[in-house]
PDB file of C-alpha atoms in Angstrom:
ATOM      1  CA  MET A  60     -20.781  17.098  43.644  1.00  0.00           C
ATOM      2  CA  PRO A  61     -20.648  12.922  43.170  1.00  0.00           C
ATOM      3  CA  LEU A  62     -22.204  13.614  39.350  1.00  0.00           C
ATOM      4  CA  ASP A  63     -19.148  15.737  38.509  1.00  0.00           C
ATOM      5  CA  LEU A  64     -16.882  12.740  39.923  1.00  0.00           C
ATOM      6  CA  LEU A  65     -18.516  10.592  38.284  1.00  0.00           C
ATOM      7  CA  ALA A  66     -18.552  12.563  34.676  1.00  0.00           C
ATOM      8  CA  LEU A  67     -14.709  13.001  35.487  1.00  0.00           C
ATOM      9  CA  ASN A  68     -14.193   8.936  36.126  1.00  0.00           C
ATOM     10  CA  LEU A  69     -15.941   8.705  32.464  1.00  0.00           C
ATOM     11  CA  LEU A  70     -14.362  10.974  30.820  1.00  0.00           C
ATOM     12  CA  ILE A  71     -10.943  10.370  31.719  1.00  0.00           C
ATOM     13  CA  PRO A  72     -10.603   6.797  30.184  1.00  0.00           C
ATOM     14  CA  LEU A  73     -12.276   8.234  26.703  1.00  0.00           C
ATOM     15  CA  ASP A  74      -9.434  10.867  26.677  1.00  0.00           C
ATOM     16  CA  ILE A  75      -6.872   8.319  27.211  1.00  0.00           C
ATOM     17  CA  LEU A  76      -8.704   6.295  24.628  1.00  0.00           C
ATOM     18  CA  ILE A  77      -8.772   8.957  22.259  1.00  0.00           C
ATOM     19  CA  TYR A  78      -5.410  10.121  22.255  1.00  0.00           C
ATOM     20  CA  LEU A  79      -3.875   6.463  22.172  1.00  0.00           C
ATOM     21  CA  SER A  80      -5.831   5.838  18.892  1.00  0.00           C
ATOM     22  CA  LEU A  81      -4.104   9.035  17.335  1.00  0.00           C
ATOM     23  CA  ILE A  82      -0.738   8.261  18.671  1.00  0.00           C
ATOM     24  CA  LEU A  83      -1.212   4.771  16.581  1.00  0.00           C
ATOM     25  CA  GLY A  84      -2.423   6.905  14.096  1.00  0.00           C
ATOM     26  CA  VAL A  85       0.740   8.534  13.668  1.00  0.00           C
ATOM     27  CA  PHE A  86       3.013   6.107  13.995  1.00  0.00           C
ATOM     28  CA  LYS A  87       1.112   3.959  11.547  1.00  0.00           C
ATOM     29  CA  ALA A  88       1.130   6.532   9.287  1.00  0.00           C
ATOM     30  CA  ARG A  89       4.838   7.445   9.488  1.00  0.00           C
ATOM     31  CA  ARG A  90       5.811   3.775   8.948  1.00  0.00           C
ATOM     32  CA  GLY A  91       4.348   3.900   5.076  1.00  0.00           C
ATOM     33  CA  GLU A  92       1.616   0.921   5.889  1.00  0.00           C
ATOM     34  CA  ALA A  93      -1.347   3.057   4.968  1.00  0.00           C
ATOM     35  CA  THR A  94      -2.325   0.349   2.404  1.00  0.00           C
ATOM     36  CA  PRO A  95      -4.808   2.747  -0.187  1.00  0.00           C
ATOM     37  CA  ARG A  96      -8.736   1.254  -0.564  1.00  0.00           C
ATOM     38  CA  VAL A  97      -8.971   0.859  -4.343  1.00  0.00           C
ATOM     39  CA  GLU A  98     -11.596  -1.211  -5.636  1.00  0.00           C
ATOM     40  CA  ASP A  99     -11.151  -0.988  -9.497  1.00  0.00           C
ATOM     41  CA  PRO A 100      -7.907  -3.297 -10.325  1.00  0.00           C
ATOM     42  CA  VAL A 101      -7.463  -0.574 -13.523  1.00  0.00           C
ATOM     43  CA  LEU A 102      -6.864   2.210 -10.962  1.00  0.00           C
ATOM     44  CA  ALA A 103      -4.574  -0.197  -8.644  1.00  0.00           C
ATOM     45  CA  PHE A 104      -2.332  -0.847 -11.160  1.00  0.00           C
ATOM     46  CA  ALA A 105      -2.130   2.509 -11.881  1.00  0.00           C
ATOM     47  CA  LEU A 106      -1.185   3.493  -8.575  1.00  0.00           C
ATOM     48  CA  LEU A 107       1.307   0.632  -8.294  1.00  0.00           C
ATOM     49  CA  GLU A 108       2.707   2.140 -11.265  1.00  0.00           C
ATOM     50  CA  LYS A 109       2.671   5.649  -9.713  1.00  0.00           C
ATOM     51  CA  SER A 110       4.567   4.220  -6.750  1.00  0.00           C
ATOM     52  CA  LEU A 111       7.198   2.544  -9.212  1.00  0.00           C
ATOM     53  CA  GLN A 112       8.151   5.496 -10.823  1.00  0.00           C
ATOM     54  CA  LYS A 113       8.506   7.419  -7.611  1.00  0.00           C
ATOM     55  CA  ALA A 114      10.592   4.471  -6.014  1.00  0.00           C
ATOM     56  CA  PHE A 115      12.479   4.644  -9.565  1.00  0.00           C
ATOM     57  CA  PRO A 116      12.605   7.875 -10.986  1.00  0.00           C
ATOM     58  CA  ASP A 117      15.031   6.755 -13.786  1.00  0.00           C
ATOM     59  CA  LEU A 118      13.006   4.393 -15.406  1.00  0.00           C
ATOM     60  CA  PRO A 119      12.804   4.459 -19.203  1.00  0.00           C
ATOM     61  CA  ALA A 120       9.759   5.992 -20.531  1.00  0.00           C
ATOM     62  CA  GLY A 121       7.468   3.345 -21.839  1.00  0.00           C
ATOM     63  CA  PHE A 122       8.843   0.816 -19.215  1.00  0.00           C
ATOM     64  CA  THR A 123       6.608  -2.330 -18.448  1.00  0.00           C
ATOM     65  CA  LEU A 124       5.386  -3.344 -14.627  1.00  0.00           C
ATOM     66  CA  ARG A 125       7.217  -6.610 -15.360  1.00  0.00           C
ATOM     67  CA  GLU A 126      10.568  -4.593 -15.800  1.00  0.00           C
ATOM     68  CA  ALA A 127       9.913  -2.241 -12.789  1.00  0.00           C
ATOM     69  CA  LEU A 128       8.219  -5.065 -10.502  1.00  0.00           C
ATOM     70  CA  SER A 129      12.106  -6.764 -11.351  1.00  0.00           C
ATOM     71  CA  LEU A 130      13.895  -4.046 -10.117  1.00  0.00           C
ATOM     72  CA  ALA A 131      11.491  -4.068  -6.949  1.00  0.00           C
ATOM     73  CA  GLU A 132      11.976  -7.242  -5.728  1.00  0.00           C
ATOM     74  CA  ARG A 133      15.423  -6.546  -5.294  1.00  0.00           C
ATOM     75  CA  LEU A 134      14.781  -4.423  -2.313  1.00  0.00           C
ATOM     76  CA  ARG A 135      13.460  -7.378  -0.527  1.00  0.00           C
ATOM     77  CA  LEU A 136      10.148  -5.897   0.798  1.00  0.00           C
ATOM     78  CA  LYS A 137       7.988  -8.245   2.947  1.00  0.00           C
ATOM     79  CA  VAL A 138       5.540  -8.741   0.639  1.00  0.00           C
ATOM     80  CA  ASP A 139       4.181 -12.032  -1.340  1.00  0.00           C
ATOM     81  CA  TRP A 140       5.867 -11.740  -4.362  1.00  0.00           C
ATOM     82  CA  GLY A 141       3.695 -14.372  -5.762  1.00  0.00           C
ATOM     83  CA  ARG A 142       0.447 -13.162  -5.348  1.00  0.00           C
ATOM     84  CA  VAL A 143       1.770  -9.851  -6.903  1.00  0.00           C
ATOM     85  CA  GLN A 144       2.995 -11.824 -10.101  1.00  0.00           C
ATOM     86  CA  LEU A 145      -0.463 -13.801 -10.708  1.00  0.00           C
ATOM     87  CA  ALA A 146      -2.504 -10.252 -10.113  1.00  0.00           C
ATOM     88  CA  LEU A 147       0.207  -8.939 -12.758  1.00  0.00           C
ATOM     89  CA  GLU A 148      -0.860 -12.089 -15.089  1.00  0.00           C
ATOM     90  CA  ARG A 149      -4.351 -11.736 -14.640  1.00  0.00           C
ATOM     91  CA  TYR A 150      -3.939  -7.790 -15.577  1.00  0.00           C
ATOM     92  CA  GLU A 151      -1.816  -8.232 -18.474  1.00  0.00           C
ATOM     93  CA  ALA A 152      -4.346 -10.810 -19.900  1.00  0.00           C
ATOM     94  CA  PHE A 153      -7.122  -8.164 -19.698  1.00  0.00           C
ATOM     95  CA  ARG A 154      -5.249  -5.316 -20.878  1.00  0.00           C
ATOM     96  CA  TYR A 155      -3.463  -7.365 -23.416  1.00  0.00           C
ATOM     97  CA  GLY A 156      -5.043 -10.374 -24.149  1.00  0.00           C
ATOM     98  CA  GLY A 157      -8.674  -9.291 -24.152  1.00  0.00           C
ATOM     99  CA  ALA A 158      -9.717 -11.611 -20.554  1.00  0.00           C
ATOM    100  CA  THR A 159     -12.014 -10.362 -18.605  1.00  0.00           C
ATOM    101  CA  LEU A 160     -11.037  -7.503 -15.871  1.00  0.00           C
ATOM    102  CA  PRO A 161     -10.506  -9.378 -12.277  1.00  0.00           C
ATOM    103  CA  GLU A 162     -13.002  -8.973 -10.064  1.00  0.00           C
ATOM    104  CA  LYS A 163     -11.130  -8.378  -7.226  1.00  0.00           C
ATOM    105  CA  VAL A 164      -8.424  -6.228  -6.188  1.00  0.00           C
ATOM    106  CA  GLN A 165      -5.103  -7.996  -5.136  1.00  0.00           C
ATOM    107  CA  ASP A 166      -4.576  -6.916  -1.755  1.00  0.00           C
ATOM    108  CA  GLU A 167      -0.733  -7.241  -2.229  1.00  0.00           C
ATOM    109  CA  VAL A 168      -0.533  -4.962  -4.968  1.00  0.00           C
ATOM    110  CA  LEU A 169      -1.572  -2.161  -3.284  1.00  0.00           C
ATOM    111  CA  ARG A 170       0.295  -3.185  -0.033  1.00  0.00           C
ATOM    112  CA  LEU A 171       3.324  -3.174  -2.615  1.00  0.00           C
ATOM    113  CA  ALA A 172       2.271   0.454  -3.899  1.00  0.00           C
ATOM    114  CA  ALA A 173       2.270   1.778  -0.357  1.00  0.00           C
ATOM    115  CA  ILE A 174       5.329   0.199   1.110  1.00  0.00           C
ATOM    116  CA  LEU A 175       7.440   0.885  -1.943  1.00  0.00           C
ATOM    117  CA  PRO A 176      10.113   3.763  -0.924  1.00  0.00           C
ATOM    118  CA  ARG A 177       9.566   7.588  -2.192  1.00  0.00           C
ATOM    119  CA  GLY A 178      12.349   9.283  -4.190  1.00  0.00           C
ATOM    120  CA  GLU A 179      15.322   7.375  -5.375  1.00  0.00           C
ATOM    121  CA  VAL A 180      16.359   4.022  -4.507  1.00  0.00           C
ATOM    122  CA  ASN A 181      20.431   3.369  -4.511  1.00  0.00           C
ATOM    123  CA  GLY A 182      21.959  -0.100  -5.053  1.00  0.00           C
ATOM    124  CA  ARG A 183      19.770  -1.415  -8.184  1.00  0.00           C
TER     125      ARG A 183
END
């Protein structure tokens, strides 16, 4: 009998930890703050572009990232816009100017892609 009680006393805290981590994961996913993990800067900016298109579905065909980011800045999202702009400059230097591909993905770019609203944004 004491062995059963010991096993029960060990399983209860384990169950609590499992359920707590599950609940925290659900809340984090609902807030939309799950930042995607992407290593390639080209893929990171492609992800940002898709998020911008979802947030602003009436963007014209052939829009530039700078145009779309100027709209996103008006949303007053909690993002370090200076870091986003710097990452964009480095990416454009690679894409259009022949500079080398940035080695590291800028985390703020991925964070912005994750927190942009889904669907049409009003008040542009």
